[in-house]
mmCIF file of C-alpha atoms in Angstrom:
data_model
loop_
_atom_site.group_PDB
_atom_site.id
_atom_site.type_symbol
_atom_site.label_atom_id
_atom_site.label_comp_id
_atom_site.label_asym_id
_atom_site.label_seq_id
_atom_site.Cartn_x
_atom_site.Cartn_y
_atom_site.Cartn_z
ATOM 1 C CA MET A 1023 11.743 -17.612 -18.267
ATOM 2 C CA SER A 1024 9.523 -16.214 -21.038
ATOM 3 C CA VAL A 1025 6.815 -18.708 -20.004
ATOM 4 C CA VAL A 1026 6.609 -16.903 -16.567
ATOM 5 C CA SER A 1027 6.990 -13.383 -18.031
ATOM 6 C CA ASP A 1028 4.355 -14.080 -20.552
ATOM 7 C CA ARG A 1029 1.709 -14.455 -17.839
ATOM 8 C CA LEU A 1030 2.324 -10.784 -16.865
ATOM 9 C CA PRO A 1031 0.976 -7.540 -18.278
ATOM 10 C CA ALA A 1032 3.215 -4.971 -19.646
ATOM 11 C CA PHE A 1033 4.889 -2.921 -17.161
ATOM 12 C CA PRO A 1034 2.789 0.179 -17.075
ATOM 13 C CA TRP A 1035 5.391 2.679 -15.838
ATOM 14 C CA ASP A 1036 7.283 2.290 -19.193
ATOM 15 C CA LYS A 1037 4.456 4.040 -20.747
ATOM 16 C CA LEU A 1038 5.084 7.073 -18.811
ATOM 17 C CA GLU A 1039 8.695 7.691 -20.043
ATOM 18 C CA PRO A 1040 7.966 10.090 -22.719
ATOM 19 C CA TYR A 1041 5.892 12.336 -20.359
ATOM 20 C CA LYS A 1042 8.637 12.124 -17.965
ATOM 21 C CA ALA A 1043 11.037 13.452 -20.515
ATOM 22 C CA THR A 1044 8.648 16.440 -21.367
ATOM 23 C CA ALA A 1045 8.333 17.281 -17.652
ATOM 24 C CA ALA A 1046 12.094 16.971 -17.171
ATOM 25 C CA ALA A 1047 12.710 19.654 -19.856
ATOM 26 C CA HIS A 1048 10.994 22.230 -17.801
ATOM 27 C CA PRO A 1049 13.528 25.214 -17.109
ATOM 28 C CA ASP A 1050 13.031 24.767 -13.285
ATOM 29 C CA GLY A 1051 13.185 20.837 -13.547
ATOM 30 C CA ILE A 1052 10.708 18.123 -13.045
ATOM 31 C CA VAL A 1053 8.307 17.914 -10.034
ATOM 32 C CA ASP A 1054 7.859 14.125 -9.995
ATOM 33 C CA LEU A 1055 4.371 13.239 -8.241
ATOM 34 C CA SER A 1056 4.025 10.102 -10.094
ATOM 35 C CA VAL A 1057 5.424 7.550 -7.651
ATOM 36 C CA GLY A 1058 4.796 7.663 -3.822
ATOM 37 C CA THR A 1059 8.381 7.254 -2.767
ATOM 38 C CA PRO A 1060 9.455 8.789 0.656
ATOM 39 C CA VAL A 1061 11.854 11.749 0.269
ATOM 40 C CA ASP A 1062 12.361 12.789 3.960
ATOM 41 C CA PRO A 1063 14.995 11.633 6.207
ATOM 42 C CA VAL A 1064 14.947 8.208 8.016
ATOM 43 C CA PRO A 1065 14.249 9.084 11.592
ATOM 44 C CA GLU A 1066 17.483 9.387 13.655
ATOM 45 C CA ALA A 1067 16.588 6.833 16.220
ATOM 46 C CA VAL A 1068 15.858 4.260 13.421
ATOM 47 C CA GLN A 1069 19.132 5.180 11.752
ATOM 48 C CA LYS A 1070 20.910 4.487 15.130
ATOM 49 C CA ALA A 1071 19.120 1.076 15.470
ATOM 50 C CA LEU A 1072 20.383 0.149 12.022
ATOM 51 C CA ILE A 1073 23.978 1.147 12.585
ATOM 52 C CA GLY A 1074 23.901 -0.632 16.031
ATOM 53 C CA ALA A 1075 22.999 -3.859 14.234
ATOM 54 C CA ALA A 1076 25.399 -3.327 11.405
ATOM 55 C CA ASP A 1077 27.645 -6.068 12.743
ATOM 56 C CA SER A 1078 25.393 -8.990 11.976
ATOM 57 C CA PRO A 1079 27.512 -11.596 10.225
ATOM 58 C CA GLY A 1080 25.031 -14.497 10.718
ATOM 59 C CA TYR A 1081 21.812 -15.329 8.828
ATOM 60 C CA PRO A 1082 18.701 -13.465 10.137
ATOM 61 C CA THR A 1083 15.641 -15.422 11.015
ATOM 62 C CA VAL A 1084 12.597 -15.483 8.699
ATOM 63 C CA TRP A 1085 10.327 -15.105 11.619
ATOM 64 C CA GLY A 1086 12.267 -12.070 12.933
ATOM 65 C CA THR A 1087 14.063 -11.401 16.238
ATOM 66 C CA PRO A 1088 12.006 -11.484 19.466
ATOM 67 C CA GLU A 1089 12.522 -7.904 19.791
ATOM 68 C CA LEU A 1090 10.882 -7.218 16.346
ATOM 69 C CA ARG A 1091 8.049 -9.643 17.213
ATOM 70 C CA ASP A 1092 7.495 -7.803 20.505
ATOM 71 C CA ALA A 1093 7.530 -4.537 18.660
ATOM 72 C CA ILE A 1094 4.902 -5.551 16.155
ATOM 73 C CA VAL A 1095 2.607 -7.050 18.820
ATOM 74 C CA GLY A 1096 2.822 -3.827 20.840
ATOM 75 C CA TRP A 1097 2.073 -1.656 17.876
ATOM 76 C CA ALA A 1098 -0.846 -3.846 16.908
ATOM 77 C CA GLY A 1099 -2.507 -3.408 20.235
ATOM 78 C CA ARG A 1100 -1.652 0.200 20.593
ATOM 79 C CA ARG A 1101 -2.268 1.505 17.110
ATOM 80 C CA LEU A 1102 -4.914 -1.063 15.711
ATOM 81 C CA GLY A 1103 -6.776 -1.918 18.813
ATOM 82 C CA ALA A 1104 -6.048 -5.537 18.108
ATOM 83 C CA ARG A 1105 -6.541 -7.997 21.073
ATOM 84 C CA ASP A 1106 -4.889 -11.161 22.068
ATOM 85 C CA VAL A 1107 -2.149 -10.793 19.323
ATOM 86 C CA THR A 1108 0.927 -12.958 20.229
ATOM 87 C CA HIS A 1109 4.224 -13.853 18.339
ATOM 88 C CA ARG A 1110 2.172 -16.622 16.571
ATOM 89 C CA HIS A 1111 -0.010 -13.901 15.076
ATOM 90 C CA VAL A 1112 2.812 -11.915 13.323
ATOM 91 C CA LEU A 1113 5.373 -12.573 10.463
ATOM 92 C CA PRO A 1114 7.900 -10.045 9.098
ATOM 93 C CA VAL A 1115 8.088 -9.873 5.231
ATOM 94 C CA VAL A 1116 10.715 -8.228 2.957
ATOM 95 C CA GLY A 1117 8.595 -5.378 1.937
ATOM 96 C CA SER A 1118 4.975 -5.512 1.340
ATOM 97 C CA LYS A 1119 5.183 -5.780 -2.593
ATOM 98 C CA GLU A 1120 7.071 -8.968 -2.371
ATOM 99 C CA LEU A 1121 4.339 -10.335 -0.236
ATOM 100 C CA VAL A 1122 1.434 -9.110 -2.409
ATOM 101 C CA ALA A 1123 3.238 -10.528 -5.499
ATOM 102 C CA TRP A 1124 4.059 -14.053 -4.227
ATOM 103 C CA LEU A 1125 1.304 -14.676 -1.555
ATOM 104 C CA PRO A 1126 -1.048 -16.588 -4.127
ATOM 105 C CA THR A 1127 1.850 -18.860 -5.124
ATOM 106 C CA GLN A 1128 2.749 -19.390 -1.340
ATOM 107 C CA LEU A 1129 -0.752 -20.237 -0.596
ATOM 108 C CA GLY A 1130 -0.721 -22.873 -3.266
ATOM 109 C CA LEU A 1131 -3.343 -21.315 -5.533
ATOM 110 C CA GLY A 1132 -3.441 -22.117 -9.228
ATOM 111 C CA PRO A 1133 -5.604 -22.878 -12.051
ATOM 112 C CA GLY A 1134 -9.303 -23.134 -11.086
ATOM 113 C CA ASP A 1135 -8.719 -20.722 -8.062
ATOM 114 C CA ARG A 1136 -9.573 -17.199 -8.027
ATOM 115 C CA VAL A 1137 -8.155 -13.971 -6.559
ATOM 116 C CA ALA A 1138 -10.408 -10.883 -6.085
ATOM 117 C CA PHE A 1139 -9.317 -7.222 -5.528
ATOM 118 C CA PRO A 1140 -10.905 -3.802 -5.946
ATOM 119 C CA ARG A 1141 -12.015 -2.371 -9.153
ATOM 120 C CA LEU A 1142 -9.347 0.315 -8.746
ATOM 121 C CA ALA A 1143 -6.386 -1.203 -7.383
ATOM 122 C CA TYR A 1144 -2.657 -1.569 -6.830
ATOM 123 C CA PRO A 1145 -1.614 -3.627 -10.117
ATOM 124 C CA THR A 1146 0.395 -6.142 -8.045
ATOM 125 C CA TYR A 1147 -2.800 -7.910 -6.713
ATOM 126 C CA GLU A 1148 -3.280 -9.024 -10.333
ATOM 127 C CA VAL A 1149 0.304 -9.790 -10.906
ATOM 128 C CA GLY A 1150 0.373 -12.043 -7.928
ATOM 129 C CA ALA A 1151 -2.682 -13.993 -9.305
ATOM 130 C CA ARG A 1152 -0.956 -14.292 -12.563
ATOM 131 C CA LEU A 1153 2.206 -15.614 -11.286
ATOM 132 C CA ALA A 1154 0.321 -18.356 -9.530
ATOM 133 C CA ARG A 1155 -1.790 -19.037 -12.742
ATOM 134 C CA ALA A 1156 -4.851 -18.343 -10.847
ATOM 135 C CA GLY A 1157 -7.919 -16.425 -12.104
ATOM 136 C CA HIS A 1158 -8.594 -12.847 -10.954
ATOM 137 C CA VAL A 1159 -11.729 -10.773 -10.637
ATOM 138 C CA ALA A 1160 -12.164 -7.137 -9.827
ATOM 139 C CA TYR A 1161 -15.089 -5.913 -7.587
ATOM 140 C CA ASP A 1162 -17.044 -2.940 -6.547
ATOM 141 C CA ASP A 1163 -18.663 -4.756 -3.604
ATOM 142 C CA PRO A 1164 -16.872 -7.884 -2.660
ATOM 143 C CA THR A 1165 -20.057 -9.346 -1.109
ATOM 144 C CA GLU A 1166 -21.554 -9.460 -4.589
ATOM 145 C CA LEU A 1167 -18.903 -11.703 -5.879
ATOM 146 C CA ASP A 1168 -19.572 -15.368 -6.920
ATOM 147 C CA PRO A 1169 -17.813 -17.227 -4.169
ATOM 148 C CA ALA A 1170 -17.209 -20.377 -6.171
ATOM 149 C CA GLY A 1171 -13.552 -20.907 -6.580
ATOM 150 C CA LEU A 1172 -12.803 -17.596 -4.776
ATOM 151 C CA LYS A 1173 -9.796 -18.377 -2.398
ATOM 152 C CA LEU A 1174 -8.178 -15.043 -1.551
ATOM 153 C CA LEU A 1175 -10.020 -11.636 -1.258
ATOM 154 C CA TRP A 1176 -7.855 -8.416 -1.210
ATOM 155 C CA LEU A 1177 -9.124 -5.411 0.729
ATOM 156 C CA ASN A 1178 -7.277 -2.151 0.528
ATOM 157 C CA SER A 1179 -8.175 0.543 2.958
ATOM 158 C CA PRO A 1180 -6.982 3.286 2.724
ATOM 159 C CA SER A 1181 -6.937 2.659 -0.986
ATOM 160 C CA ASN A 1182 -4.099 3.024 -3.361
ATOM 161 C CA PRO A 1183 -4.824 4.924 -5.602
ATOM 162 C CA THR A 1184 -8.142 6.573 -4.489
ATOM 163 C CA GLY A 1185 -7.589 7.275 -0.911
ATOM 164 C CA ARG A 1186 -10.989 5.709 -0.084
ATOM 165 C CA VAL A 1187 -11.334 4.336 3.456
ATOM 166 C CA LEU A 1188 -13.670 1.541 4.073
ATOM 167 C CA SER A 1189 -16.030 2.072 7.178
ATOM 168 C CA LYS A 1190 -16.200 -0.283 10.134
ATOM 169 C CA GLU A 1191 -19.547 -1.478 8.908
ATOM 170 C CA GLU A 1192 -18.188 -2.280 5.378
ATOM 171 C CA LEU A 1193 -15.267 -4.039 6.805
ATOM 172 C CA THR A 1194 -17.443 -6.184 9.323
ATOM 173 C CA ARG A 1195 -20.039 -7.110 6.512
ATOM 174 C CA THR A 1196 -17.171 -8.310 4.274
ATOM 175 C CA VAL A 1197 -15.362 -10.305 6.937
ATOM 176 C CA ALA A 1198 -18.503 -11.966 7.861
ATOM 177 C CA TRP A 1199 -19.411 -12.755 4.281
ATOM 178 C CA ALA A 1200 -15.870 -14.141 3.499
ATOM 179 C CA ARG A 1201 -15.866 -16.415 6.629
ATOM 180 C CA GLU A 1202 -19.429 -17.771 5.539
ATOM 181 C CA HIS A 1203 -17.828 -18.784 2.281
ATOM 182 C CA ASP A 1204 -14.547 -19.923 3.650
ATOM 183 C CA ILE A 1205 -12.443 -17.211 1.731
ATOM 184 C CA LEU A 1206 -9.183 -15.834 3.036
ATOM 185 C CA VAL A 1207 -9.196 -12.040 3.582
ATOM 186 C CA LEU A 1208 -6.069 -10.147 3.141
ATOM 187 C CA SER A 1209 -6.386 -6.553 4.092
ATOM 188 C CA ASP A 1210 -3.658 -4.277 2.784
ATOM 189 C CA GLU A 1211 -3.427 -1.518 5.421
ATOM 190 C CA CYS A 1212 -0.141 0.108 4.440
ATOM 191 C CA TYR A 1213 -1.547 3.595 4.638
ATOM 192 C CA LEU A 1214 -3.667 3.169 7.665
ATOM 193 C CA GLU A 1215 -1.679 5.760 9.868
ATOM 194 C CA LEU A 1216 -2.215 8.476 7.203
ATOM 195 C CA GLY A 1217 -6.018 9.171 7.713
ATOM 196 C CA TRP A 1218 -6.917 12.872 7.021
ATOM 197 C CA GLU A 1219 -10.735 13.106 6.661
ATOM 198 C CA ALA A 1220 -11.305 9.639 7.934
ATOM 199 C CA ASP A 1221 -9.911 7.353 10.658
ATOM 200 C CA PRO A 1222 -9.092 4.097 8.995
ATOM 201 C CA VAL A 1223 -9.894 0.797 10.854
ATOM 202 C CA SER A 1224 -8.251 -2.482 10.696
ATOM 203 C CA VAL A 1225 -9.737 -5.859 9.935
ATOM 204 C CA LEU A 1226 -7.879 -6.825 13.319
ATOM 205 C CA HIS A 1227 -10.058 -4.458 15.380
ATOM 206 C CA PRO A 1228 -12.457 -6.605 17.493
ATOM 207 C CA ASP A 1229 -15.376 -4.508 16.300
ATOM 208 C CA VAL A 1230 -14.704 -5.743 12.822
ATOM 209 C CA ASN A 1231 -13.698 -9.297 13.505
ATOM 210 C CA GLY A 1232 -15.773 -10.078 16.497
ATOM 211 C CA GLY A 1233 -12.766 -10.847 18.621
ATOM 212 C CA SER A 1234 -11.519 -13.614 16.447
ATOM 213 C CA HIS A 1235 -8.533 -13.629 13.940
ATOM 214 C CA ASP A 1236 -9.830 -16.647 12.080
ATOM 215 C CA GLY A 1237 -9.536 -16.157 8.147
ATOM 216 C CA ILE A 1238 -8.045 -12.694 8.291
ATOM 217 C CA VAL A 1239 -4.534 -11.336 7.817
ATOM 218 C CA SER A 1240 -3.594 -7.601 7.636
ATOM 219 C CA VAL A 1241 -0.481 -6.322 5.916
ATOM 220 C CA HIS A 1242 1.413 -3.342 7.095
ATOM 221 C CA SER A 1243 4.564 -1.524 5.955
ATOM 222 C CA LEU A 1244 7.089 0.869 7.376
ATOM 223 C CA SER A 1245 7.847 2.392 4.024
ATOM 224 C CA LYS A 1246 5.412 5.308 4.145
ATOM 225 C CA ARG A 1247 4.946 6.054 7.687
ATOM 226 C CA SER A 1248 8.696 5.826 8.768
ATOM 227 C CA ASN A 1249 10.275 6.554 5.388
ATOM 228 C CA LEU A 1250 11.792 3.126 5.356
ATOM 229 C CA ALA A 1251 11.128 2.085 1.699
ATOM 230 C CA GLY A 1252 14.788 1.386 1.231
ATOM 231 C CA TYR A 1253 14.977 -0.856 4.143
ATOM 232 C CA ARG A 1254 12.359 -3.415 3.033
ATOM 233 C CA ALA A 1255 10.467 -3.652 6.238
ATOM 234 C CA ALA A 1256 6.988 -4.825 6.455
ATOM 235 C CA PHE A 1257 4.988 -7.446 8.169
ATOM 236 C CA LEU A 1258 1.675 -9.495 8.499
ATOM 237 C CA ALA A 1259 -0.516 -9.943 11.454
ATOM 238 C CA GLY A 1260 -3.512 -12.138 11.880
ATOM 239 C CA ASP A 1261 -4.601 -15.761 11.727
ATOM 240 C CA PRO A 1262 -1.770 -18.062 13.045
ATOM 241 C CA ALA A 1263 -3.302 -20.988 10.954
ATOM 242 C CA VAL A 1264 -2.330 -18.803 7.923
ATOM 243 C CA LEU A 1265 0.876 -17.470 9.146
ATOM 244 C CA GLY A 1266 2.322 -20.563 10.533
ATOM 245 C CA PRO A 1267 2.346 -22.520 7.157
ATOM 246 C CA LEU A 1268 3.548 -19.214 5.410
ATOM 247 C CA LEU A 1269 6.478 -19.038 7.920
ATOM 248 C CA GLN A 1270 7.632 -22.669 6.982
ATOM 249 C CA ILE A 1271 7.262 -21.875 3.272
ATOM 250 C CA ARG A 1272 9.333 -18.778 3.654
ATOM 251 C CA LYS A 1273 12.094 -20.554 5.599
ATOM 252 C CA HIS A 1274 12.451 -22.928 2.755
ATOM 253 C CA GLY A 1275 12.800 -19.974 0.325
ATOM 254 C CA GLY A 1276 15.211 -18.038 2.427
ATOM 255 C CA MET A 1277 12.841 -15.038 2.548
ATOM 256 C CA MET A 1278 14.594 -13.097 5.324
ATOM 257 C CA THR A 1279 14.377 -9.435 6.234
ATOM 258 C CA PRO A 1280 18.090 -8.385 6.792
ATOM 259 C CA ALA A 1281 18.971 -8.289 10.509
ATOM 260 C CA PRO A 1282 19.943 -4.438 10.571
ATOM 261 C CA SER A 1283 16.484 -3.724 8.850
ATOM 262 C CA GLN A 1284 14.830 -5.881 11.615
ATOM 263 C CA ALA A 1285 16.373 -3.765 14.343
ATOM 264 C CA ALA A 1286 15.476 -0.629 12.571
ATOM 265 C CA ALA A 1287 11.897 -1.855 12.185
ATOM 266 C CA ALA A 1288 11.546 -2.607 15.793
ATOM 267 C CA ALA A 1289 12.812 0.854 16.754
ATOM 268 C CA ALA A 1290 10.380 2.617 14.246
ATOM 269 C CA LEU A 1291 7.389 0.596 15.600
ATOM 270 C CA GLY A 1292 8.243 1.571 19.078
ATOM 271 C CA ASP A 1293 8.353 5.342 18.366
ATOM 272 C CA ASP A 1294 5.111 7.306 17.643
ATOM 273 C CA GLU A 1295 6.659 10.725 17.623
ATOM 274 C CA HIS A 1296 8.470 10.428 14.341
ATOM 275 C CA VAL A 1297 5.087 9.262 12.770
ATOM 276 C CA ARG A 1298 3.434 12.363 14.046
ATOM 277 C CA VAL A 1299 6.197 14.699 12.569
ATOM 278 C CA GLN A 1300 5.867 12.906 9.201
ATOM 279 C CA ARG A 1301 2.124 13.210 9.176
ATOM 280 C CA GLU A 1302 2.422 16.912 9.662
ATOM 281 C CA ARG A 1303 4.793 17.159 6.637
ATOM 282 C CA TYR A 1304 2.412 15.274 4.452
ATOM 283 C CA ALA A 1305 -0.730 17.156 5.673
ATOM 284 C CA ALA A 1306 0.855 20.486 4.696
ATOM 285 C CA ARG A 1307 2.032 19.164 1.289
ATOM 286 C CA ARG A 1308 -1.416 17.582 0.634
ATOM 287 C CA ALA A 1309 -3.185 20.732 1.585
ATOM 288 C CA ALA A 1310 -1.210 22.897 -0.702
ATOM 289 C CA LEU A 1311 -1.460 20.580 -3.612
ATOM 290 C CA ARG A 1312 -5.204 20.110 -3.192
ATOM 291 C CA ARG A 1313 -5.806 23.909 -3.276
ATOM 292 C CA ALA A 1314 -3.605 24.197 -6.479
ATOM 293 C CA LEU A 1315 -5.215 21.427 -8.244
ATOM 294 C CA THR A 1316 -8.785 22.588 -7.505
ATOM 295 C CA GLY A 1317 -7.907 26.077 -8.428
ATOM 296 C CA HIS A 1318 -6.528 24.716 -11.688
ATOM 297 C CA GLY A 1319 -9.942 23.109 -12.506
ATOM 298 C CA PHE A 1320 -9.549 19.661 -11.131
ATOM 299 C CA ARG A 1321 -12.101 17.702 -9.046
ATOM 300 C CA ILE A 1322 -10.668 15.546 -6.185
ATOM 301 C CA GLU A 1323 -12.548 12.351 -5.233
ATOM 302 C CA HIS A 1324 -12.159 10.343 -2.140
ATOM 303 C CA SER A 1325 -8.463 10.790 -1.027
ATOM 304 C CA GLU A 1326 -9.661 11.035 2.588
ATOM 305 C CA ALA A 1327 -6.477 9.020 3.607
ATOM 306 C CA GLY A 1328 -3.089 7.907 2.169
ATOM 307 C CA LEU A 1329 -0.426 9.772 0.177
ATOM 308 C CA TYR A 1330 -2.329 10.627 -3.162
ATOM 309 C CA LEU A 1331 -4.883 12.876 -4.488
ATOM 310 C CA TRP A 1332 -7.276 11.051 -6.925
ATOM 311 C CA ALA A 1333 -7.939 13.885 -9.288
ATOM 312 C CA THR A 1334 -9.895 14.515 -12.675
ATOM 313 C CA ARG A 1335 -10.441 17.191 -15.124
ATOM 314 C CA ASP A 1336 -13.267 14.896 -16.688
ATOM 315 C CA GLU A 1337 -11.020 13.968 -19.711
ATOM 316 C CA SER A 1338 -8.652 10.970 -20.698
ATOM 317 C CA CYS A 1339 -6.097 10.560 -18.019
ATOM 318 C CA TRP A 1340 -3.387 10.673 -20.605
ATOM 319 C CA ASP A 1341 -4.612 13.924 -21.842
ATOM 320 C CA THR A 1342 -4.284 15.167 -18.185
ATOM 321 C CA VAL A 1343 -0.764 13.679 -17.858
ATOM 322 C CA ALA A 1344 0.305 15.450 -21.023
ATOM 323 C CA HIS A 1345 -1.255 18.739 -19.777
ATOM 324 C CA LEU A 1346 0.650 18.523 -16.491
ATOM 325 C CA ALA A 1347 3.801 17.259 -18.052
ATOM 326 C CA ASP A 1348 3.934 20.391 -20.206
ATOM 327 C CA ARG A 1349 4.094 22.349 -16.914
ATOM 328 C CA GLY A 1350 7.026 20.227 -15.509
ATOM 329 C CA VAL A 1351 4.709 18.091 -13.226
ATOM 330 C CA LEU A 1352 4.478 14.356 -13.643
ATOM 331 C CA VAL A 1353 1.593 12.303 -12.341
ATOM 332 C CA ALA A 1354 0.394 8.829 -12.634
ATOM 333 C CA PRO A 1355 -2.537 7.915 -15.240
ATOM 334 C CA GLY A 1356 -5.521 6.322 -13.491
ATOM 335 C CA ASP A 1357 -5.920 3.656 -15.934
ATOM 336 C CA PHE A 1358 -2.700 2.093 -14.475
ATOM 337 C CA TYR A 1359 -5.047 1.006 -11.605
ATOM 338 C CA GLY A 1360 -7.711 -0.408 -13.806
ATOM 339 C CA PRO A 1361 -10.067 0.747 -16.667
ATOM 340 C CA ALA A 1362 -12.260 2.657 -14.058
ATOM 341 C CA GLY A 1363 -9.579 4.990 -13.670
ATOM 342 C CA GLU A 1364 -9.376 6.164 -17.188
ATOM 343 C CA ARG A 1365 -10.441 9.766 -16.534
ATOM 344 C CA PHE A 1366 -8.376 10.283 -13.376
ATOM 345 C CA VAL A 1367 -4.841 10.819 -12.295
ATOM 346 C CA ARG A 1368 -2.934 9.897 -9.182
ATOM 347 C CA VAL A 1369 -1.046 12.760 -7.646
ATOM 348 C CA ALA A 1370 1.476 11.846 -4.985
ATOM 349 C CA VAL A 1371 2.129 14.144 -2.045
ATOM 350 C CA THR A 1372 5.599 12.767 -1.357
ATOM 351 C CA ALA A 1373 7.706 15.300 -2.986
ATOM 352 C CA THR A 1374 9.969 17.656 -0.964
ATOM 353 C CA ASP A 1375 8.501 21.041 0.292
ATOM 354 C CA GLU A 1376 10.564 22.932 -2.459
ATOM 355 C CA ARG A 1377 9.218 20.604 -5.139
ATOM 356 C CA VAL A 1378 5.716 20.954 -3.884
ATOM 357 C CA ARG A 1379 5.920 24.735 -3.802
ATOM 358 C CA ALA A 1380 7.338 24.490 -7.501
ATOM 359 C CA ALA A 1381 4.168 22.460 -8.584
ATOM 360 C CA VAL A 1382 1.917 24.932 -6.775
ATOM 361 C CA ASP A 1383 3.435 27.920 -8.470
ATOM 362 C CA ARG A 1384 2.970 26.230 -11.881
ATOM 363 C CA LEU A 1385 -0.508 25.221 -11.422
ATOM 364 C CA THR A 1386 -1.447 28.819 -10.112
ATOM 365 C CA ALA A 1387 0.553 30.830 -12.641
#
C-alpha cells in the first residue's frame, strides 16, 4: 500500500486544519467557504425518485438504466446543443472525482505517457496521472505543449478554482490541435450550468467539434447543479470509441452507480426548473460575497462562472487565509491548485444564506 500512496502528494486540506480551528473559535461560529459542498435541499422530485427506487435488491448496471441513458441523451441535446448523441455516447460514473482520479489508469496510461492539465487546476488531475505512474505537465495554452508522449489533455471550463470560461474559439482551436496529434481530450464541464458573466460552451457543441465526437469526452456532474453530491451521480458523454472500452473495464471493476441514485439522476436531468431556482440562490450569495470582498480590499479575477470567487489582496495566500480565519471565515489557499495560485484564495459561494450574511457582516464591520 505504501508504494501506491508514496506516489501521491500530501493531502493539501490537512494544512488548513489550524486555520479552521481559529475560524471555529469565532463567537458567532465559523463561516466555511473553503469547500464547494452543496448545503441546500435535494429537489423534492429527485428525493421522490430516490425513494421510489429504494426497493432495489439486485445489482445495478454499470451502463445505467435505459431511463438514465435517455435522460443524459436528452439533456445533452437540450442543454449542450450536442447532436447525434445516442446511448453509445454516454456512460454514468460514480461521481466525477472517481473518474478523474482513475481515468488514466483505466485508459492504460503509464510510464512514458503524459497527462496535461491547466496551470491552475483541480488537484485530482495530477493525482490521476500519479496513480497511473504517468508523467504530468501543466499548461497555460495547451496548443503550446510538446505533443510527444501526450496521451490525455484535460480541459476545465468553467475552471475550478478560477471560474474562467474558455471561449468557443479557444475550445475549437484546442480540439483541432489535439486531433492533429492524436491526443484524447477530456473536458471537465461540471460547472457548465453555472455561468454568470459568460455562457460556457461544451466541447460537444458542433461549433466546437465540427459535428464529430471523435477524440473528445465531456465530464458532467449533478453534485452542484442539483445538490446531489451525496448521491455520487455523474456521467461522461462523447466518443463511443473511448466510452465502449471504458464501459467494459468498469464492468470488470464493478464501478456501479447505485440503482436509487440512477433513478434520482434521471429525474434531476429531466427537470430544468430546480436548476433555475438553485442558480438564483447562488447568484444572490455570489453577489453579496463579491461586494463584501471588494469592499474589504480584495480584487476578484475571472470568476465569470462556477461556484467560487478567485480573490487576492496581493499577498501570500496563507496570509490571506489567516486574516480571514481571524474573522471566523475559512477559505481555500490558492496554492492548493498550483504554484500560480500562491497569491490568491478561493472563496466558495455554497454556504447557507445565514452564513453568507454572517461573512458579509464580518467583512464590512
